[in-house]
Amino acid sequence: MRKFMLSTNSLISILMLASLAFFTACENKQGIKIGDTPPVISGNDIHGEHINLSKLKGKIVVLYFWTNSCCGDSLKKLEPYYRENKDKGLAVLAVNVGDTKEIVEAYTKNNVLTFTMLTDEHEKLFKEYQVFGYPTIFILDKNGIVREKILGDIPTEKLQTLVVKQFKIQKEMEANYEKIHSR
């Protein structure tokens, strides 16, 4: 039986390469983080309306990446909350990954969903946002900054609580601004 021995330099090199590969992979999976400005979303929704994420500044935005195979039931539970709060400054952008426009249109119509539906049939946004599981949900504040990132399913009530938190923070910031700048 032959003994295999590594030199100290070889062992250090192997450990450094393994560490580099590990940490690089973790960082790539992390993708967009809280505090980041997300990549641009600009295009047409399933009804042909032009959508531009930057034009939604001033609203709290729930950006919901989903597929029909796993997340449709959770997604449709957002509709009542959206209807109650859309006039208060809530926007929901649901990005379906992988399905055709026709499939997403049928799903939207069958479930009477009124929030904005986008298709990412060729997975462009999926890659830009580094989504690696469904659903992946981002909550953006009124300045378009990521304030929450949720990986996986979340009870609708918990998601609503996170959105309400953003509304409260915004209200507090506006009140503080008024105090500082009032004459």
JSON list of C-alpha atoms in Angstrom, two decimals:
[
{"chain": "A", "resi": 1, "resn": "MET", "atom": "CA", "xyz": [0.00, 0.00, 0.00]},
{"chain": "A", "resi": 2, "resn": "ARG", "atom": "CA", "xyz": [1.45, 3.33, -1.07]},
{"chain": "A", "resi": 3, "resn": "LYS", "atom": "CA", "xyz": [1.15, 6.31, 1.17]},
{"chain": "A", "resi": 4, "resn": "PHE", "atom": "CA", "xyz": [0.02, 9.53, -0.42]},
{"chain": "A", "resi": 5, "resn": "MET", "atom": "CA", "xyz": [1.47, 12.64, 1.10]},
{"chain": "A", "resi": 6, "resn": "LEU", "atom": "CA", "xyz": [0.84, 16.24, 0.17]},
{"chain": "A", "resi": 7, "resn": "SER", "atom": "CA", "xyz": [3.31, 18.97, 0.71]},
{"chain": "A", "resi": 8, "resn": "THR", "atom": "CA", "xyz": [2.24, 21.78, 3.01]},
{"chain": "A", "resi": 9, "resn": "ASN", "atom": "CA", "xyz": [2.08, 24.20, 0.06]},
{"chain": "A", "resi": 10, "resn": "SER", "atom": "CA", "xyz": [-0.10, 21.79, -1.96]},
{"chain": "A", "resi": 11, "resn": "LEU", "atom": "CA", "xyz": [-2.46, 21.31, 0.97]},
{"chain": "A", "resi": 12, "resn": "ILE", "atom": "CA", "xyz": [-2.73, 25.07, 1.54]},
{"chain": "A", "resi": 13, "resn": "SER", "atom": "CA", "xyz": [-3.41, 25.63, -2.18]},
{"chain": "A", "resi": 14, "resn": "ILE", "atom": "CA", "xyz": [-6.16, 22.99, -2.21]},
{"chain": "A", "resi": 15, "resn": "LEU", "atom": "CA", "xyz": [-7.80, 24.46, 0.89]},
{"chain": "A", "resi": 16, "resn": "MET", "atom": "CA", "xyz": [-7.64, 27.99, -0.54]},
{"chain": "A", "resi": 17, "resn": "LEU", "atom": "CA", "xyz": [-9.25, 26.88, -3.82]},
{"chain": "A", "resi": 18, "resn": "ALA", "atom": "CA", "xyz": [-11.96, 24.96, -1.97]},
{"chain": "A", "resi": 19, "resn": "SER", "atom": "CA", "xyz": [-12.68, 27.97, 0.25]},
{"chain": "A", "resi": 20, "resn": "LEU", "atom": "CA", "xyz": [-12.79, 30.30, -2.72]},
{"chain": "A", "resi": 21, "resn": "ALA", "atom": "CA", "xyz": [-15.21, 28.00, -4.56]},
{"chain": "A", "resi": 22, "resn": "PHE", "atom": "CA", "xyz": [-17.41, 27.69, -1.47]},
{"chain": "A", "resi": 23, "resn": "PHE", "atom": "CA", "xyz": [-17.63, 31.39, -0.74]},
{"chain": "A", "resi": 24, "resn": "THR", "atom": "CA", "xyz": [-18.10, 32.36, -4.37]},
{"chain": "A", "resi": 25, "resn": "ALA", "atom": "CA", "xyz": [-20.97, 29.90, -4.73]},
{"chain": "A", "resi": 26, "resn": "CYS", "atom": "CA", "xyz": [-22.62, 31.22, -1.58]},
{"chain": "A", "resi": 27, "resn": "GLU", "atom": "CA", "xyz": [-22.36, 34.78, -2.77]},
{"chain": "A", "resi": 28, "resn": "ASN", "atom": "CA", "xyz": [-23.85, 33.93, -6.17]},
{"chain": "A", "resi": 29, "resn": "LYS", "atom": "CA", "xyz": [-26.80, 32.19, -4.56]},
{"chain": "A", "resi": 30, "resn": "GLN", "atom": "CA", "xyz": [-27.39, 35.16, -2.31]},
{"chain": "A", "resi": 31, "resn": "GLY", "atom": "CA", "xyz": [-28.14, 37.39, -5.29]},
{"chain": "A", "resi": 32, "resn": "ILE", "atom": "CA", "xyz": [-29.93, 40.62, -4.55]},
{"chain": "A", "resi": 33, "resn": "LYS", "atom": "CA", "xyz": [-29.71, 41.59, -0.92]},
{"chain": "A", "resi": 34, "resn": "ILE", "atom": "CA", "xyz": [-31.66, 43.83, 1.41]},
{"chain": "A", "resi": 35, "resn": "GLY", "atom": "CA", "xyz": [-30.56, 47.41, 0.79]},
{"chain": "A", "resi": 36, "resn": "ASP", "atom": "CA", "xyz": [-29.86, 46.84, -2.91]},
{"chain": "A", "resi": 37, "resn": "THR", "atom": "CA", "xyz": [-31.47, 48.65, -5.79]},
{"chain": "A", "resi": 38, "resn": "PRO", "atom": "CA", "xyz": [-32.88, 45.81, -7.90]},
{"chain": "A", "resi": 39, "resn": "PRO", "atom": "CA", "xyz": [-32.26, 45.38, -11.63]},
{"chain": "A", "resi": 40, "resn": "VAL", "atom": "CA", "xyz": [-34.46, 47.26, -14.06]},
{"chain": "A", "resi": 41, "resn": "ILE", "atom": "CA", "xyz": [-37.78, 45.76, -15.07]},
{"chain": "A", "resi": 42, "resn": "SER", "atom": "CA", "xyz": [-39.14, 47.35, -18.20]},
{"chain": "A", "resi": 43, "resn": "GLY", "atom": "CA", "xyz": [-41.51, 45.76, -20.68]},
{"chain": "A", "resi": 44, "resn": "ASN", "atom": "CA", "xyz": [-45.10, 44.87, -21.30]},
{"chain": "A", "resi": 45, "resn": "ASP", "atom": "CA", "xyz": [-47.36, 42.99, -18.94]},
{"chain": "A", "resi": 46, "resn": "ILE", "atom": "CA", "xyz": [-49.73, 40.27, -20.17]},
{"chain": "A", "resi": 47, "resn": "HIS", "atom": "CA", "xyz": [-52.27, 42.92, -21.24]},
{"chain": "A", "resi": 48, "resn": "GLY", "atom": "CA", "xyz": [-49.72, 44.87, -23.29]},
{"chain": "A", "resi": 49, "resn": "GLU", "atom": "CA", "xyz": [-49.39, 47.70, -20.75]},
{"chain": "A", "resi": 50, "resn": "HIS", "atom": "CA", "xyz": [-45.87, 49.10, -20.44]},
{"chain": "A", "resi": 51, "resn": "ILE", "atom": "CA", "xyz": [-44.36, 48.42, -17.03]},
{"chain": "A", "resi": 52, "resn": "ASN", "atom": "CA", "xyz": [-41.28, 50.11, -15.66]},
{"chain": "A", "resi": 53, "resn": "LEU", "atom": "CA", "xyz": [-40.20, 49.36, -12.10]},
{"chain": "A", "resi": 54, "resn": "SER", "atom": "CA", "xyz": [-38.65, 52.81, -11.70]},
{"chain": "A", "resi": 55, "resn": "LYS", "atom": "CA", "xyz": [-42.02, 54.45, -12.40]},
{"chain": "A", "resi": 56, "resn": "LEU", "atom": "CA", "xyz": [-43.42, 52.71, -9.32]},
{"chain": "A", "resi": 57, "resn": "LYS", "atom": "CA", "xyz": [-41.26, 54.78, -6.98]},
{"chain": "A", "resi": 58, "resn": "GLY", "atom": "CA", "xyz": [-43.53, 56.29, -4.39]},
{"chain": "A", "resi": 59, "resn": "LYS", "atom": "CA", "xyz": [-45.28, 52.92, -3.89]},
{"chain": "A", "resi": 60, "resn": "ILE", "atom": "CA", "xyz": [-44.49, 49.89, -1.80]},
{"chain": "A", "resi": 61, "resn": "VAL", "atom": "CA", "xyz": [-43.86, 47.12, -4.34]},
{"chain": "A", "resi": 62, "resn": "VAL", "atom": "CA", "xyz": [-44.24, 43.40, -3.82]},
{"chain": "A", "resi": 63, "resn": "LEU", "atom": "CA", "xyz": [-42.20, 41.69, -6.53]},
{"chain": "A", "resi": 64, "resn": "TYR", "atom": "CA", "xyz": [-43.30, 38.05, -6.61]},
{"chain": "A", "resi": 65, "resn": "PHE", "atom": "CA", "xyz": [-41.41, 35.48, -8.71]},
{"chain": "A", "resi": 66, "resn": "TRP", "atom": "CA", "xyz": [-43.51, 32.36, -9.22]},
{"chain": "A", "resi": 67, "resn": "THR", "atom": "CA", "xyz": [-44.34, 29.38, -11.43]},
{"chain": "A", "resi": 68, "resn": "ASN", "atom": "CA", "xyz": [-47.65, 27.67, -12.07]},
{"chain": "A", "resi": 69, "resn": "SER", "atom": "CA", "xyz": [-46.24, 24.38, -10.82]},
{"chain": "A", "resi": 70, "resn": "CYS", "atom": "CA", "xyz": [-45.72, 25.52, -7.24]},
{"chain": "A", "resi": 71, "resn": "CYS", "atom": "CA", "xyz": [-46.90, 28.97, -6.27]},
{"chain": "A", "resi": 72, "resn": "GLY", "atom": "CA", "xyz": [-50.23, 29.75, -7.89]},
{"chain": "A", "resi": 73, "resn": "ASP", "atom": "CA", "xyz": [-52.30, 29.07, -4.78]},
{"chain": "A", "resi": 74, "resn": "SER", "atom": "CA", "xyz": [-50.17, 31.38, -2.63]},
{"chain": "A", "resi": 75, "resn": "LEU", "atom": "CA", "xyz": [-50.12, 34.09, -5.28]},
{"chain": "A", "resi": 76, "resn": "LYS", "atom": "CA", "xyz": [-53.89, 34.31, -5.66]},
{"chain": "A", "resi": 77, "resn": "LYS", "atom": "CA", "xyz": [-54.25, 34.83, -1.89]},
{"chain": "A", "resi": 78, "resn": "LEU", "atom": "CA", "xyz": [-52.64, 38.26, -2.39]},
{"chain": "A", "resi": 79, "resn": "GLU", "atom": "CA", "xyz": [-55.54, 39.56, -4.47]},
{"chain": "A", "resi": 80, "resn": "PRO", "atom": "CA", "xyz": [-57.88, 40.67, -1.63]},
{"chain": "A", "resi": 81, "resn": "TYR", "atom": "CA", "xyz": [-55.03, 42.45, 0.17]},
{"chain": "A", "resi": 82, "resn": "TYR", "atom": "CA", "xyz": [-53.94, 44.13, -3.06]},
{"chain": "A", "resi": 83, "resn": "ARG", "atom": "CA", "xyz": [-57.47, 45.37, -3.79]},
{"chain": "A", "resi": 84, "resn": "GLU", "atom": "CA", "xyz": [-57.73, 46.85, -0.28]},
{"chain": "A", "resi": 85, "resn": "ASN", "atom": "CA", "xyz": [-54.39, 48.66, -0.53]},
{"chain": "A", "resi": 86, "resn": "LYS", "atom": "CA", "xyz": [-53.70, 49.55, -4.15]},
{"chain": "A", "resi": 87, "resn": "ASP", "atom": "CA", "xyz": [-55.11, 53.05, -3.65]},
{"chain": "A", "resi": 88, "resn": "LYS", "atom": "CA", "xyz": [-52.93, 53.47, -0.55]},
{"chain": "A", "resi": 89, "resn": "GLY", "atom": "CA", "xyz": [-49.73, 52.98, -2.53]},
{"chain": "A", "resi": 90, "resn": "LEU", "atom": "CA", "xyz": [-49.29, 49.22, -2.93]},
{"chain": "A", "resi": 91, "resn": "ALA", "atom": "CA", "xyz": [-48.18, 47.66, -6.21]},
{"chain": "A", "resi": 92, "resn": "VAL", "atom": "CA", "xyz": [-47.81, 43.95, -6.88]},
{"chain": "A", "resi": 93, "resn": "LEU", "atom": "CA", "xyz": [-45.71, 42.72, -9.80]},
{"chain": "A", "resi": 94, "resn": "ALA", "atom": "CA", "xyz": [-46.05, 38.98, -10.22]},
{"chain": "A", "resi": 95, "resn": "VAL", "atom": "CA", "xyz": [-43.35, 37.58, -12.50]},
{"chain": "A", "resi": 96, "resn": "ASN", "atom": "CA", "xyz": [-44.14, 34.14, -13.86]},
{"chain": "A", "resi": 97, "resn": "VAL", "atom": "CA", "xyz": [-41.00, 32.27, -14.82]},
{"chain": "A", "resi": 98, "resn": "GLY", "atom": "CA", "xyz": [-41.05, 29.79, -17.67]},
{"chain": "A", "resi": 99, "resn": "ASP", "atom": "CA", "xyz": [-44.70, 29.74, -18.73]},
{"chain": "A", "resi": 100, "resn": "THR", "atom": "CA", "xyz": [-46.07, 31.27, -21.90]},
{"chain": "A", "resi": 101, "resn": "LYS", "atom": "CA", "xyz": [-48.06, 34.48, -21.96]},
{"chain": "A", "resi": 102, "resn": "GLU", "atom": "CA", "xyz": [-51.19, 32.48, -22.87]},
{"chain": "A", "resi": 103, "resn": "ILE", "atom": "CA", "xyz": [-50.85, 30.23, -19.82]},
{"chain": "A", "resi": 104, "resn": "VAL", "atom": "CA", "xyz": [-50.35, 33.22, -17.49]},
{"chain": "A", "resi": 105, "resn": "GLU", "atom": "CA", "xyz": [-53.29, 35.08, -19.10]},
{"chain": "A", "resi": 106, "resn": "ALA", "atom": "CA", "xyz": [-55.54, 32.06, -18.55]},
{"chain": "A", "resi": 107, "resn": "TYR", "atom": "CA", "xyz": [-54.40, 31.72, -14.93]},
{"chain": "A", "resi": 108, "resn": "THR", "atom": "CA", "xyz": [-55.00, 35.43, -14.31]},
{"chain": "A", "resi": 109, "resn": "LYS", "atom": "CA", "xyz": [-58.46, 35.33, -15.86]},
{"chain": "A", "resi": 110, "resn": "ASN", "atom": "CA", "xyz": [-59.51, 32.10, -14.11]},
{"chain": "A", "resi": 111, "resn": "ASN", "atom": "CA", "xyz": [-58.49, 33.51, -10.72]},
{"chain": "A", "resi": 112, "resn": "VAL", "atom": "CA", "xyz": [-59.70, 37.09, -11.33]},
{"chain": "A", "resi": 113, "resn": "LEU", "atom": "CA", "xyz": [-56.34, 38.64, -10.50]},
{"chain": "A", "resi": 114, "resn": "THR", "atom": "CA", "xyz": [-56.04, 42.39, -11.01]},
{"chain": "A", "resi": 115, "resn": "PHE", "atom": "CA", "xyz": [-52.43, 43.09, -10.08]},
{"chain": "A", "resi": 116, "resn": "THR", "atom": "CA", "xyz": [-49.72, 43.31, -12.71]},
{"chain": "A", "resi": 117, "resn": "MET", "atom": "CA", "xyz": [-48.65, 40.02, -14.26]},
{"chain": "A", "resi": 118, "resn": "LEU", "atom": "CA", "xyz": [-45.42, 39.67, -16.21]},
{"chain": "A", "resi": 119, "resn": "THR", "atom": "CA", "xyz": [-44.06, 36.67, -18.03]},
{"chain": "A", "resi": 120, "resn": "ASP", "atom": "CA", "xyz": [-40.42, 35.70, -17.99]},
{"chain": "A", "resi": 121, "resn": "GLU", "atom": "CA", "xyz": [-40.73, 32.90, -20.49]},
{"chain": "A", "resi": 122, "resn": "HIS", "atom": "CA", "xyz": [-37.04, 33.00, -21.38]},
{"chain": "A", "resi": 123, "resn": "GLU", "atom": "CA", "xyz": [-35.90, 33.47, -17.76]},
{"chain": "A", "resi": 124, "resn": "LYS", "atom": "CA", "xyz": [-34.15, 36.81, -18.32]},
{"chain": "A", "resi": 125, "resn": "LEU", "atom": "CA", "xyz": [-35.44, 38.40, -15.08]},
{"chain": "A", "resi": 126, "resn": "PHE", "atom": "CA", "xyz": [-35.00, 35.09, -13.27]},
{"chain": "A", "resi": 127, "resn": "LYS", "atom": "CA", "xyz": [-31.27, 35.27, -14.07]},
{"chain": "A", "resi": 128, "resn": "GLU", "atom": "CA", "xyz": [-30.90, 39.01, -13.40]},
{"chain": "A", "resi": 129, "resn": "TYR", "atom": "CA", "xyz": [-32.55, 38.66, -10.00]},
{"chain": "A", "resi": 130, "resn": "GLN", "atom": "CA", "xyz": [-30.64, 35.44, -9.32]},
{"chain": "A", "resi": 131, "resn": "VAL", "atom": "CA", "xyz": [-33.79, 33.62, -8.27]},
{"chain": "A", "resi": 132, "resn": "PHE", "atom": "CA", "xyz": [-33.08, 30.02, -7.37]},
{"chain": "A", "resi": 133, "resn": "GLY", "atom": "CA", "xyz": [-36.35, 28.92, -5.77]},
{"chain": "A", "resi": 134, "resn": "TYR", "atom": "CA", "xyz": [-40.06, 29.67, -5.86]},
{"chain": "A", "resi": 135, "resn": "PRO", "atom": "CA", "xyz": [-41.63, 31.74, -4.75]},
{"chain": "A", "resi": 136, "resn": "THR", "atom": "CA", "xyz": [-38.99, 34.41, -4.26]},
{"chain": "A", "resi": 137, "resn": "ILE", "atom": "CA", "xyz": [-40.50, 37.66, -3.04]},
{"chain": "A", "resi": 138, "resn": "PHE", "atom": "CA", "xyz": [-38.94, 41.09, -2.77]},
{"chain": "A", "resi": 139, "resn": "ILE", "atom": "CA", "xyz": [-40.57, 43.99, -0.96]},
{"chain": "A", "resi": 140, "resn": "LEU", "atom": "CA", "xyz": [-39.35, 47.35, -2.22]},
{"chain": "A", "resi": 141, "resn": "ASP", "atom": "CA", "xyz": [-39.81, 50.56, -0.29]},
{"chain": "A", "resi": 142, "resn": "LYS", "atom": "CA", "xyz": [-41.16, 53.76, -1.84]},
{"chain": "A", "resi": 143, "resn": "ASN", "atom": "CA", "xyz": [-37.64, 54.63, -3.06]},
{"chain": "A", "resi": 144, "resn": "GLY", "atom": "CA", "xyz": [-37.28, 51.34, -4.92]},
{"chain": "A", "resi": 145, "resn": "ILE", "atom": "CA", "xyz": [-34.85, 49.78, -2.44]},
{"chain": "A", "resi": 146, "resn": "VAL", "atom": "CA", "xyz": [-35.13, 46.10, -1.45]},
{"chain": "A", "resi": 147, "resn": "ARG", "atom": "CA", "xyz": [-36.30, 46.01, 2.19]},
{"chain": "A", "resi": 148, "resn": "GLU", "atom": "CA", "xyz": [-37.35, 42.36, 2.45]},
{"chain": "A", "resi": 149, "resn": "LYS", "atom": "CA", "xyz": [-36.36, 39.21, 0.59]},
{"chain": "A", "resi": 150, "resn": "ILE", "atom": "CA", "xyz": [-38.38, 36.08, 1.19]},
{"chain": "A", "resi": 151, "resn": "LEU", "atom": "CA", "xyz": [-37.20, 32.75, -0.15]},
{"chain": "A", "resi": 152, "resn": "GLY", "atom": "CA", "xyz": [-39.95, 30.18, -0.33]},
{"chain": "A", "resi": 153, "resn": "ASP", "atom": "CA", "xyz": [-43.59, 30.17, 0.58]},
{"chain": "A", "resi": 154, "resn": "ILE", "atom": "CA", "xyz": [-44.81, 32.51, 3.29]},
{"chain": "A", "resi": 155, "resn": "PRO", "atom": "CA", "xyz": [-48.25, 32.74, 4.86]},
{"chain": "A", "resi": 156, "resn": "THR", "atom": "CA", "xyz": [-50.21, 35.62, 3.33]},
{"chain": "A", "resi": 157, "resn": "GLU", "atom": "CA", "xyz": [-50.69, 37.19, 6.77]},
{"chain": "A", "resi": 158, "resn": "LYS", "atom": "CA", "xyz": [-46.92, 37.26, 7.35]},
{"chain": "A", "resi": 159, "resn": "LEU", "atom": "CA", "xyz": [-46.34, 38.88, 3.95]},
{"chain": "A", "resi": 160, "resn": "GLN", "atom": "CA", "xyz": [-49.01, 41.46, 4.75]},
{"chain": "A", "resi": 161, "resn": "THR", "atom": "CA", "xyz": [-47.29, 42.20, 8.06]},
{"chain": "A", "resi": 162, "resn": "LEU", "atom": "CA", "xyz": [-44.01, 42.87, 6.23]},
{"chain": "A", "resi": 163, "resn": "VAL", "atom": "CA", "xyz": [-45.78, 45.20, 3.79]},
{"chain": "A", "resi": 164, "resn": "VAL", "atom": "CA", "xyz": [-47.53, 47.06, 6.62]},
{"chain": "A", "resi": 165, "resn": "LYS", "atom": "CA", "xyz": [-44.13, 47.47, 8.28]},
{"chain": "A", "resi": 166, "resn": "GLN", "atom": "CA", "xyz": [-42.89, 49.28, 5.16]},
{"chain": "A", "resi": 167, "resn": "PHE", "atom": "CA", "xyz": [-45.95, 51.56, 5.14]},
{"chain": "A", "resi": 168, "resn": "LYS", "atom": "CA", "xyz": [-45.32, 52.42, 8.81]},
{"chain": "A", "resi": 169, "resn": "ILE", "atom": "CA", "xyz": [-41.64, 53.13, 8.24]},
{"chain": "A", "resi": 170, "resn": "GLN", "atom": "CA", "xyz": [-42.51, 55.39, 5.32]},
{"chain": "A", "resi": 171, "resn": "LYS", "atom": "CA", "xyz": [-45.12, 57.24, 7.38]},
{"chain": "A", "resi": 172, "resn": "GLU", "atom": "CA", "xyz": [-42.62, 57.76, 10.21]},
{"chain": "A", "resi": 173, "resn": "MET", "atom": "CA", "xyz": [-40.00, 59.05, 7.79]},
{"chain": "A", "resi": 174, "resn": "GLU", "atom": "CA", "xyz": [-42.47, 61.51, 6.28]},
{"chain": "A", "resi": 175, "resn": "ALA", "atom": "CA", "xyz": [-43.53, 62.71, 9.74]},
{"chain": "A", "resi": 176, "resn": "ASN", "atom": "CA", "xyz": [-39.89, 63.22, 10.75]},
{"chain": "A", "resi": 177, "resn": "TYR", "atom": "CA", "xyz": [-39.21, 65.09, 7.54]},
{"chain": "A", "resi": 178, "resn": "GLU", "atom": "CA", "xyz": [-42.15, 67.41, 8.22]},
{"chain": "A", "resi": 179, "resn": "LYS", "atom": "CA", "xyz": [-40.90, 68.09, 11.77]},
{"chain": "A", "resi": 180, "resn": "ILE", "atom": "CA", "xyz": [-37.45, 68.98, 10.53]},
{"chain": "A", "resi": 181, "resn": "HIS", "atom": "CA", "xyz": [-38.58, 71.09, 7.60]},
{"chain": "A", "resi": 182, "resn": "SER", "atom": "CA", "xyz": [-41.66, 72.83, 8.98]},
{"chain": "A", "resi": 183, "resn": "ARG", "atom": "CA", "xyz": [-41.40, 76.53, 9.75]}
]
